[in-house]
mmCIF file of C-alpha atoms in Angstrom:
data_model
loop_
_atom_site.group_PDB
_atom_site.id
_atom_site.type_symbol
_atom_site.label_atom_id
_atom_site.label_comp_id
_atom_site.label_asym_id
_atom_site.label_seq_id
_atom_site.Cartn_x
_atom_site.Cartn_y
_atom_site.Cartn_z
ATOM 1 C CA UNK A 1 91.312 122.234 85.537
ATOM 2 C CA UNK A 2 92.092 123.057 81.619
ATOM 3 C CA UNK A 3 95.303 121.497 82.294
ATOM 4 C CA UNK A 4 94.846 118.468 83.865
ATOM 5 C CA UNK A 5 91.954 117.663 81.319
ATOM 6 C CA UNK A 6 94.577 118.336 78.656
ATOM 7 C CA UNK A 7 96.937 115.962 80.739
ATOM 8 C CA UNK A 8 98.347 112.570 79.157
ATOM 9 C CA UNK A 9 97.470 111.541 82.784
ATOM 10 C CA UNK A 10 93.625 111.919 82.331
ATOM 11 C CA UNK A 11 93.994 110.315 79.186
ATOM 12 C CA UNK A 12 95.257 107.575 80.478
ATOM 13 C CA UNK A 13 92.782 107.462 83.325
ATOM 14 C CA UNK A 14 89.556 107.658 81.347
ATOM 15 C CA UNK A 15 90.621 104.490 79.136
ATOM 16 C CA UNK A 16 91.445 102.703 82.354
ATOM 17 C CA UNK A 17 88.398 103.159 83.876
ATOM 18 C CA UNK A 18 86.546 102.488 80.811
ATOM 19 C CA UNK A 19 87.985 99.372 80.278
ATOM 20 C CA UNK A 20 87.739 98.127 84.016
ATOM 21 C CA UNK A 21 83.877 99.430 83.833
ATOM 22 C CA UNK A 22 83.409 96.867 80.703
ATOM 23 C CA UNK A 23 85.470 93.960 82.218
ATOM 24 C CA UNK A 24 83.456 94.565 85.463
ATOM 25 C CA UNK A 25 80.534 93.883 83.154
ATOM 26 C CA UNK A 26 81.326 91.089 81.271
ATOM 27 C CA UNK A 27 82.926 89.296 84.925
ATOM 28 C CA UNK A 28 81.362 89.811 88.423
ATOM 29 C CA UNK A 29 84.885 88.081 89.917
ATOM 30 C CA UNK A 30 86.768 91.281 87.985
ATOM 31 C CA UNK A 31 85.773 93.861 90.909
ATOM 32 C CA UNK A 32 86.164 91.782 93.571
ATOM 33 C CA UNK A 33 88.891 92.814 96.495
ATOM 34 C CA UNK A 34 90.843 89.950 95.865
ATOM 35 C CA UNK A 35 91.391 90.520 92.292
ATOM 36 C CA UNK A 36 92.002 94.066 92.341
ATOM 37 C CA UNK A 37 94.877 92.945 94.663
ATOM 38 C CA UNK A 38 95.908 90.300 92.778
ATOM 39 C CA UNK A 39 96.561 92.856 90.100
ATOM 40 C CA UNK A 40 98.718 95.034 92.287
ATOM 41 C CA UNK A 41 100.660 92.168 93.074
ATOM 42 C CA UNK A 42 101.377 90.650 90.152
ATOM 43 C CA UNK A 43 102.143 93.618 88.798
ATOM 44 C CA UNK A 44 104.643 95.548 91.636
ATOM 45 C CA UNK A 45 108.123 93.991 89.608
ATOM 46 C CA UNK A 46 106.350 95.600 86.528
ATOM 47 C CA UNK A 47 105.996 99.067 88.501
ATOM 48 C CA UNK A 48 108.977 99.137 90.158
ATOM 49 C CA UNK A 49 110.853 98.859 86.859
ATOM 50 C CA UNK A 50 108.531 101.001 84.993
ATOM 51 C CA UNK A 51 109.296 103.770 87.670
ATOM 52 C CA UNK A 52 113.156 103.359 87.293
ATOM 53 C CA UNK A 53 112.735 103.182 83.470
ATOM 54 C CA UNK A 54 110.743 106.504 83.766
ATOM 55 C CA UNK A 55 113.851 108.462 85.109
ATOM 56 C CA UNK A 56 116.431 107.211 82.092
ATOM 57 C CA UNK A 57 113.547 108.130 79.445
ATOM 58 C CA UNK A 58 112.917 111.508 80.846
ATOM 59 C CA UNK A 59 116.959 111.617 80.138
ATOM 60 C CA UNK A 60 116.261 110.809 76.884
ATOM 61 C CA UNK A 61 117.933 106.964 77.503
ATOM 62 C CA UNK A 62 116.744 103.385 77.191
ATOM 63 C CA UNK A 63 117.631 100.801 79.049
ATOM 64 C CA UNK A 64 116.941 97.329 77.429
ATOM 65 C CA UNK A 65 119.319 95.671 80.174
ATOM 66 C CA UNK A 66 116.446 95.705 82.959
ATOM 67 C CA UNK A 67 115.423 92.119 82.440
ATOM 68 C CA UNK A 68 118.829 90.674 82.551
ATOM 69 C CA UNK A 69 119.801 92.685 85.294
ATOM 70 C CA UNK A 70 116.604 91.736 87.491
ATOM 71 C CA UNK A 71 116.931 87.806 86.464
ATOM 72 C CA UNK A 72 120.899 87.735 87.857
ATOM 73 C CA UNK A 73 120.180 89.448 90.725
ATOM 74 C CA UNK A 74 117.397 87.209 91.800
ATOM 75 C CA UNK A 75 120.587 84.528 90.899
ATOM 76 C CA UNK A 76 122.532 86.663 93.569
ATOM 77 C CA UNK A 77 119.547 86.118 96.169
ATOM 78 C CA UNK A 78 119.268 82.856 95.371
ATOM 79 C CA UNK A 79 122.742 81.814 95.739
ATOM 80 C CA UNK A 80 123.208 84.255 99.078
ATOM 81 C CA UNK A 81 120.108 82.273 100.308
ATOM 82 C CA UNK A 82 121.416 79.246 100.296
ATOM 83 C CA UNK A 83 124.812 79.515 102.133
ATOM 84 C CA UNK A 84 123.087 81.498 105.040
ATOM 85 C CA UNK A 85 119.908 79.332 104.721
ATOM 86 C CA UNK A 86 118.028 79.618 108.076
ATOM 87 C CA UNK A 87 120.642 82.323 109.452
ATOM 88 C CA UNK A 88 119.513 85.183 111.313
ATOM 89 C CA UNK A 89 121.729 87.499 109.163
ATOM 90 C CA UNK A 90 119.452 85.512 106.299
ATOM 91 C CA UNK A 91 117.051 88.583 105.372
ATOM 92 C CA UNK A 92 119.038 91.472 106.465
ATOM 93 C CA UNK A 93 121.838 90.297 103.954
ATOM 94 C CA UNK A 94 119.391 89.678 100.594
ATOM 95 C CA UNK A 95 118.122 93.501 101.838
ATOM 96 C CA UNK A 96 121.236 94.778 101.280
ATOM 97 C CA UNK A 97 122.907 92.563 98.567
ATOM 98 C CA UNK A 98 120.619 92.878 96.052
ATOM 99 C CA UNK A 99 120.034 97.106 95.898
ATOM 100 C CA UNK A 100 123.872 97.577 95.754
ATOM 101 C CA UNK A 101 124.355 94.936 93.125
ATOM 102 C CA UNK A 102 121.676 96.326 91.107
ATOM 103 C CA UNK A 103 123.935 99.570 91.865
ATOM 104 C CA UNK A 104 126.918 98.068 90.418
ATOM 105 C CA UNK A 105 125.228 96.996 87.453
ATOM 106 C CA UNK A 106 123.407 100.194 86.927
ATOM 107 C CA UNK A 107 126.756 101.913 87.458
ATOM 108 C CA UNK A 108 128.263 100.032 84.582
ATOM 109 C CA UNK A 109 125.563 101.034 81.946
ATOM 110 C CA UNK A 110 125.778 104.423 83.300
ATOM 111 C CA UNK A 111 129.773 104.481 82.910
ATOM 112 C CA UNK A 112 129.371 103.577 79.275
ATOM 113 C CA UNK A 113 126.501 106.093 78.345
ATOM 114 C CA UNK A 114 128.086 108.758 79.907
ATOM 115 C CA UNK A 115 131.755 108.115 79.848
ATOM 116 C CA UNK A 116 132.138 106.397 76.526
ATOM 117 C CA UNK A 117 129.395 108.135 74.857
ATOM 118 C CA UNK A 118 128.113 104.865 73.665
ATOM 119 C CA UNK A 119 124.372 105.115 72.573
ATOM 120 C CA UNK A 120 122.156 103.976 75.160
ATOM 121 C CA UNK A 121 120.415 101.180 73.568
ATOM 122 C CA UNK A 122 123.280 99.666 72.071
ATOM 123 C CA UNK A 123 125.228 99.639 75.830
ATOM 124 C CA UNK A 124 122.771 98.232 77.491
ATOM 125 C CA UNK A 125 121.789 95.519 74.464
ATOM 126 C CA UNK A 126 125.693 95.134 75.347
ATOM 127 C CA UNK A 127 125.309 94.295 79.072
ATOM 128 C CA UNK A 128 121.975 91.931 78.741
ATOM 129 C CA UNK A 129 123.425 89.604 76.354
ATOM 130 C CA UNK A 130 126.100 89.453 78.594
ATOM 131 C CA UNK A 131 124.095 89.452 81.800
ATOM 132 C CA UNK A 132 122.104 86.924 80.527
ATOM 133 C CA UNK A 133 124.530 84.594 79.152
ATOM 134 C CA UNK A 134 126.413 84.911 82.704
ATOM 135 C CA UNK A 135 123.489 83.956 84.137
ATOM 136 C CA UNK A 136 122.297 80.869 82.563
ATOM 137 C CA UNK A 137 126.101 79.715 82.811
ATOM 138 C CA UNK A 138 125.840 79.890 86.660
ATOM 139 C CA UNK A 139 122.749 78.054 87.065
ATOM 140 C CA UNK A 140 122.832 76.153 84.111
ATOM 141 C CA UNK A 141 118.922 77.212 83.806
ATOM 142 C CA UNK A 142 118.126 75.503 86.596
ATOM 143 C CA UNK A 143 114.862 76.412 88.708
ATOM 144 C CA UNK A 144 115.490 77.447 92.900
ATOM 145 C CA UNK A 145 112.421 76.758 94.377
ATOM 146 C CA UNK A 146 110.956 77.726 97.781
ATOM 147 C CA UNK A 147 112.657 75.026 99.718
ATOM 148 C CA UNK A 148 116.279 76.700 99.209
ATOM 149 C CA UNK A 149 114.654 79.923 100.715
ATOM 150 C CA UNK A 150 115.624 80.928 104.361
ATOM 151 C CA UNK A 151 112.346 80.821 106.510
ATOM 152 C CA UNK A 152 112.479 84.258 107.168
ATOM 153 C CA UNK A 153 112.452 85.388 103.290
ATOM 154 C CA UNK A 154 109.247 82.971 103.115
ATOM 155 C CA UNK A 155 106.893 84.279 106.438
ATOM 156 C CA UNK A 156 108.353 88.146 104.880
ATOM 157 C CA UNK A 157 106.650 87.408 101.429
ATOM 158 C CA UNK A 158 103.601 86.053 103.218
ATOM 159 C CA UNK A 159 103.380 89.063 105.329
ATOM 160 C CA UNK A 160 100.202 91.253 105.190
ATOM 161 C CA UNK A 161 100.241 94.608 106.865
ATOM 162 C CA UNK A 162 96.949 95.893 107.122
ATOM 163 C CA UNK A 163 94.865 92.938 104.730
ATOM 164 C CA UNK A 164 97.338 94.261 101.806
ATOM 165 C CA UNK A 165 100.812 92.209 100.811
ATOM 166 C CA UNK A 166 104.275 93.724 101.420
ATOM 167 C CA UNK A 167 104.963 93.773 98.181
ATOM 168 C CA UNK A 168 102.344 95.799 97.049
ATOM 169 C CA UNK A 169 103.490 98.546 99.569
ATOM 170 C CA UNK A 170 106.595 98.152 98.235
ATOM 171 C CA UNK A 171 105.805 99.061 95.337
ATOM 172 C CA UNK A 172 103.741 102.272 96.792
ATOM 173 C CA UNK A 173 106.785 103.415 98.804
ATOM 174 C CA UNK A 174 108.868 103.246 95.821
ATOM 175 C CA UNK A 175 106.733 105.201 93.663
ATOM 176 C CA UNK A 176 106.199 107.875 96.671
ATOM 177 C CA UNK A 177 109.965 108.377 97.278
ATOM 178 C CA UNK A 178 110.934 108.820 93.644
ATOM 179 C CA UNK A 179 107.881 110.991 93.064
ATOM 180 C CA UNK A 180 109.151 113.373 95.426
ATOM 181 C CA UNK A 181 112.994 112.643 94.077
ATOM 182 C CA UNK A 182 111.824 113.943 90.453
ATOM 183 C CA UNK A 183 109.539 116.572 91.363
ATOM 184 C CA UNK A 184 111.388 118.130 94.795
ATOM 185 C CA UNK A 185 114.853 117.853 94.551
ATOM 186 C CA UNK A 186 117.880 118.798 92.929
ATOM 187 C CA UNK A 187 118.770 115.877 91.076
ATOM 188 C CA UNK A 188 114.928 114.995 90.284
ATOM 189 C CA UNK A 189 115.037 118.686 88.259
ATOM 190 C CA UNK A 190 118.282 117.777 86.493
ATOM 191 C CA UNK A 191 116.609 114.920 85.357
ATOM 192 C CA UNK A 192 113.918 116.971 83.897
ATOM 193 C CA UNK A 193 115.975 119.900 82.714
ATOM 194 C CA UNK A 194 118.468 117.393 80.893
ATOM 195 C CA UNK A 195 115.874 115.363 79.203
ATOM 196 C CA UNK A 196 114.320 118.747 77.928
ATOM 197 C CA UNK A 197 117.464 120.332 76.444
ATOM 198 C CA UNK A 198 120.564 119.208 77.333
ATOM 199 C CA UNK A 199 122.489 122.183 75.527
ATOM 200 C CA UNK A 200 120.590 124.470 78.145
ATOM 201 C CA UNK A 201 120.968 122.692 81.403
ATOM 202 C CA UNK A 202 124.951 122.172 80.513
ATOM 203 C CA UNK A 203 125.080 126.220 80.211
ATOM 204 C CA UNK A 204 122.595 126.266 83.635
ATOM 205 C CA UNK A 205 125.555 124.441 85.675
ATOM 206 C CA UNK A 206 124.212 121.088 85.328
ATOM 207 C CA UNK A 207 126.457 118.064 85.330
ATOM 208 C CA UNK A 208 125.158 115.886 82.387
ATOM 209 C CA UNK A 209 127.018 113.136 82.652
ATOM 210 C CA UNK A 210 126.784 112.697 87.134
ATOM 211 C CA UNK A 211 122.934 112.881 85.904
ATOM 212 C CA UNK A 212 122.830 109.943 83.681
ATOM 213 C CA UNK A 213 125.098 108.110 86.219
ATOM 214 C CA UNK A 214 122.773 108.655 88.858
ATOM 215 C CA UNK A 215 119.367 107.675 86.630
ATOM 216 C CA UNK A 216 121.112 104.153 85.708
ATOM 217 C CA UNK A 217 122.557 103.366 89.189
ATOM 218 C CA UNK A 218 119.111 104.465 90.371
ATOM 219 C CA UNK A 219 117.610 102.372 87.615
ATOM 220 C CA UNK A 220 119.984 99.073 88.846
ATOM 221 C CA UNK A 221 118.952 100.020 92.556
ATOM 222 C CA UNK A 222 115.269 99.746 91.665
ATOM 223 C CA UNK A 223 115.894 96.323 89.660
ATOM 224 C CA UNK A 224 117.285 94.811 92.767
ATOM 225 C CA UNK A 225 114.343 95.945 94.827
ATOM 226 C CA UNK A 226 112.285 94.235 91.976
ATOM 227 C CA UNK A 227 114.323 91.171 92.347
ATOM 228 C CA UNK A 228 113.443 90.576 96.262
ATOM 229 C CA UNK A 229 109.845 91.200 94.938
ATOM 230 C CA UNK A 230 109.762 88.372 92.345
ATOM 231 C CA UNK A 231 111.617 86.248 94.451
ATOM 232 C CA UNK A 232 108.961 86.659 96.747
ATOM 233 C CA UNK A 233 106.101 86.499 94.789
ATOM 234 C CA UNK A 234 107.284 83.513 93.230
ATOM 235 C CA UNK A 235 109.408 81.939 96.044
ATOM 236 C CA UNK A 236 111.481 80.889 93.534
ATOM 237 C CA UNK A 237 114.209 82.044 91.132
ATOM 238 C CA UNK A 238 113.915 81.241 87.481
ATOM 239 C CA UNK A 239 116.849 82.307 85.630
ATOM 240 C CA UNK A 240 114.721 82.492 82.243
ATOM 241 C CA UNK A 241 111.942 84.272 83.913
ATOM 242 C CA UNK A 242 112.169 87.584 82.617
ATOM 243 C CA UNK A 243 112.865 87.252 79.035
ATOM 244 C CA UNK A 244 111.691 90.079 77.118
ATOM 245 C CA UNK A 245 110.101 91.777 80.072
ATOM 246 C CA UNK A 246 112.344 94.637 79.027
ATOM 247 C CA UNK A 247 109.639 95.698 75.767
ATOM 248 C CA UNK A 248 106.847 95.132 78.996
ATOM 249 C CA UNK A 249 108.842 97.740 81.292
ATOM 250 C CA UNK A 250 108.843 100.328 78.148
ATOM 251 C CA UNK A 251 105.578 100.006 76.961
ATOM 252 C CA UNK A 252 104.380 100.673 80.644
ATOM 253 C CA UNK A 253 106.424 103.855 80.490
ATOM 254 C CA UNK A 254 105.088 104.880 77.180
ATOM 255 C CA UNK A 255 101.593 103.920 77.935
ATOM 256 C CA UNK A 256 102.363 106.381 80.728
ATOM 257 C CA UNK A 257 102.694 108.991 78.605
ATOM 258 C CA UNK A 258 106.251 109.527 78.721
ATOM 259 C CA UNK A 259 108.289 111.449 75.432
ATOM 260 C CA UNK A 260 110.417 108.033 74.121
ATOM 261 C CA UNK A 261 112.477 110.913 72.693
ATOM 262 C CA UNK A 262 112.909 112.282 76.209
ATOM 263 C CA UNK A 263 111.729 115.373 77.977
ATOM 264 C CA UNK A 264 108.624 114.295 79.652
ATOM 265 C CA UNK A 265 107.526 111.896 81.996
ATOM 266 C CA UNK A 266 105.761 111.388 85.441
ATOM 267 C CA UNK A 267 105.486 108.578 88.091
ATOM 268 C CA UNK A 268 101.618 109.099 88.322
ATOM 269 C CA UNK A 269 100.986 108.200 84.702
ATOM 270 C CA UNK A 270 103.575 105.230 84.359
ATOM 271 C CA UNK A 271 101.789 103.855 87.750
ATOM 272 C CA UNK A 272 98.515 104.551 85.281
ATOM 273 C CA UNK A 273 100.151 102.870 82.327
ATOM 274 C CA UNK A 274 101.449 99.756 84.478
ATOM 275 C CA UNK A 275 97.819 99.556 85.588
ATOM 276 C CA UNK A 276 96.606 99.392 81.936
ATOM 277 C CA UNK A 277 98.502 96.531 81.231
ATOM 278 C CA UNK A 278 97.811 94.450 84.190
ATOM 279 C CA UNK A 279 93.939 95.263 83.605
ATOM 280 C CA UNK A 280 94.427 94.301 80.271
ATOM 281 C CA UNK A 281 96.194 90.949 81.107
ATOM 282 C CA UNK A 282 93.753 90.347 83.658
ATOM 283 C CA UNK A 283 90.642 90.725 81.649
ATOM 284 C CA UNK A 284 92.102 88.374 78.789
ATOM 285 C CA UNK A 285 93.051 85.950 81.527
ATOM 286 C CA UNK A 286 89.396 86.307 83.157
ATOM 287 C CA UNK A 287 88.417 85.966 79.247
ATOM 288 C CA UNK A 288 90.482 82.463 78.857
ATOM 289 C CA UNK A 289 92.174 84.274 75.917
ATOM 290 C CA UNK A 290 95.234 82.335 74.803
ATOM 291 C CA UNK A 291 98.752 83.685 76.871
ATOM 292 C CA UNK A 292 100.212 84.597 72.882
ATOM 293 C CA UNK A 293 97.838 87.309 72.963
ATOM 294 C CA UNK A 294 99.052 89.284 75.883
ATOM 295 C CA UNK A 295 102.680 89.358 73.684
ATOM 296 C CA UNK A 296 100.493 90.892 70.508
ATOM 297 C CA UNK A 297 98.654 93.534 72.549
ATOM 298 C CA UNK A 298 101.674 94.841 74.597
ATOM 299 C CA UNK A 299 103.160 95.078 70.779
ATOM 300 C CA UNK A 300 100.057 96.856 69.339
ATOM 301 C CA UNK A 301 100.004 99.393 72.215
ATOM 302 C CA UNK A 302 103.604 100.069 72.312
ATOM 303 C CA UNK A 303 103.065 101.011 68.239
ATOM 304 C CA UNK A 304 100.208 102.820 69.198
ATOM 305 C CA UNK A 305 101.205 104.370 71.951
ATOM 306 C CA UNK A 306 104.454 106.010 70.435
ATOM 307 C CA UNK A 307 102.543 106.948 67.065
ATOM 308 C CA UNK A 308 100.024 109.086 69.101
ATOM 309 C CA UNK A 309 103.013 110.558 70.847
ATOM 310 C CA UNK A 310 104.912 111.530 67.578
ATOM 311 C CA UNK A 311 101.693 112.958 66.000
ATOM 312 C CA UNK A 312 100.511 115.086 69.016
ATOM 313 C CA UNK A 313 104.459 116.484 69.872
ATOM 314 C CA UNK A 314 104.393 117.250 65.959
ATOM 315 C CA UNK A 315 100.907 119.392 66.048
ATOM 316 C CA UNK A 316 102.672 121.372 69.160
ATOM 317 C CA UNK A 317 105.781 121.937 67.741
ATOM 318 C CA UNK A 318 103.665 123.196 64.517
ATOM 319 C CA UNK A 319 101.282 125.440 66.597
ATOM 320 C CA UNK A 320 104.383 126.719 68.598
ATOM 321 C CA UNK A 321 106.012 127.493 65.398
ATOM 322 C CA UNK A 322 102.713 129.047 63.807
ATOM 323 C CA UNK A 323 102.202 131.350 66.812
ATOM 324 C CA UNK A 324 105.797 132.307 66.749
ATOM 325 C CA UNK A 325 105.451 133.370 63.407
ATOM 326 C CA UNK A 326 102.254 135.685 63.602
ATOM 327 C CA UNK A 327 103.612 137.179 66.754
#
């Protein structure tokens, strides 16, 4: 019990609940069913990516190519829709198209961290401007909108197993399966043991670099699960749609209590931190607060969020060094 009170987790989950207990105050429509859904909808691209994101932190990575990568692959769901529009091979192929491109993607920014020893952030700040500028060349910016969609994509997104959208279970199933990748396999513990001290898990057998090839293939696989769900949230693909959603995706992470340095994370608390956010959002939308805002709070709590992580691994590290000392 001493532990989990001591948790970033709880943390996280007593300002959540706080904060929904004073928006449910100030706005009987806040507690509703239908909000509280509307949430989890609107925010399952943020969680999916947050959960992918998770994995390269814990490696002690960034990847600041998430955006771009999600925006071309809707592009690549787009386009596929349109030449099998209305084919029965319509759904199956997007299902399998966009995972395996995200994939290839991933693959590259995982080829270039690990391979080329290129610092993270600057090879993936490599492959968004480049992603991005791809993209806009194809489509010219151009909006897709529902009517270029095969029929089956369209009654898929509309489907409701149970009262509660697809996409929202989507977004559950994903979080379930790489729970139980991070926490009960192999790989999941390489993760861990890399992020925590890479010298040691080399000298425990551990292939460093197969590890951060996996976390950024697994991050572009997760990306083009995130592009079916925007595409069907929207029914639409907006080339320009996810600019700067990158700082969103980290901030989630961090909010989550995950180490930006590496060494610590968890799927429960980014799922916590990705609710923050869209509780936040919602209660300044619910409060007709102007849209700028939500930009200058994600900011504040990103800064906030990382300075209460520096000071709090500093007074460990101090009290670790203090005890080693007396003993």
């Amino acid at each position: 019990m001493n532990k989990i009170l001591k948790s970033s987790e709880f943390g996280i989950g007593v300002i959540l609940l706080l904060l929904s207990a004073a928006l449910a105050a100030t706005s009987p429509v806040f507690l509703t069913a239908d909000n509280i859904l509307d949430i989890l909808k609107g925010n399952a691209v943020l969680g999916i990516l947050a959960i992918g994101m998770t994995l390269v932190i814990i490696t002690g990575g960034i990847d600041v190519s998430v955006a771009a990568v999600t925006a071309a692959i809707t592009v690549i769901i787009g386009k596929l829709a349109v030449s099998l529009h209305d084919s029965g091979w319509s759904l199956a192929a997007i299902f399998l198209a966009a995972p395996l491109a995200g994939v290839l993607f991933g693959l590259v920014n995982g080829l270039l961290v690990a391979k080329t020893k290129i610092p993270p952030i600057v090879a993936t700040l490599g492959t968004k401007s480049i992603l991005a500028g791809a993209t806009l060349y194809v489509t010219n910016g151009a909006y897709m909108n529902s009517s270029d969609l095969p029929e089956a994509f369209l009654r898929f997104a509309q489907w409701k197993p149970f009262g509660v959208s697809v996409l929202i279970l989507i977004f559950f199933a994903v979080a379930l399966f790489t729970w139980f990748l991070l926490n009960h396999t192999v790989i999941g513990r390489s993760v861990v043991a890399m992020g925590g001290n890479p010298v040691s898990a080399m000298r425990a057998g551990i292939h460093l670099q197969s590890v951060q090839l996996f976390v950024y293939a697994y991050m572009g696989c997760l990306a083009g699960i995130a592009a079916i769900v925007q595409t069907a949230y929207t029914k639409g693909v907006d080339p320009n749609g996810f600019n700067g959603f990158e700082l969103t995706v980290i901030a989630a992470v961090v909010l989550g209590g995950a180490n930006i340095m590496g060494g610590y994370g968890s799927i429960p608390g980014t799922i916590l931190g990705v609710l923050l956010l869209g509780v936040m959002q919602n209660g300044l939308i619910l409060a007709h607060v102007d849209t700028f805002w939500q930009d200058i709070v994600t900011g504040a709590i990103i800064l906030i969020a990382v300075t209460y992580d520096v000071i709090k691994r500093k007074r460990e590290e101090a009290n670790r060094a203090k005890i080693e000392i007396e003993a």
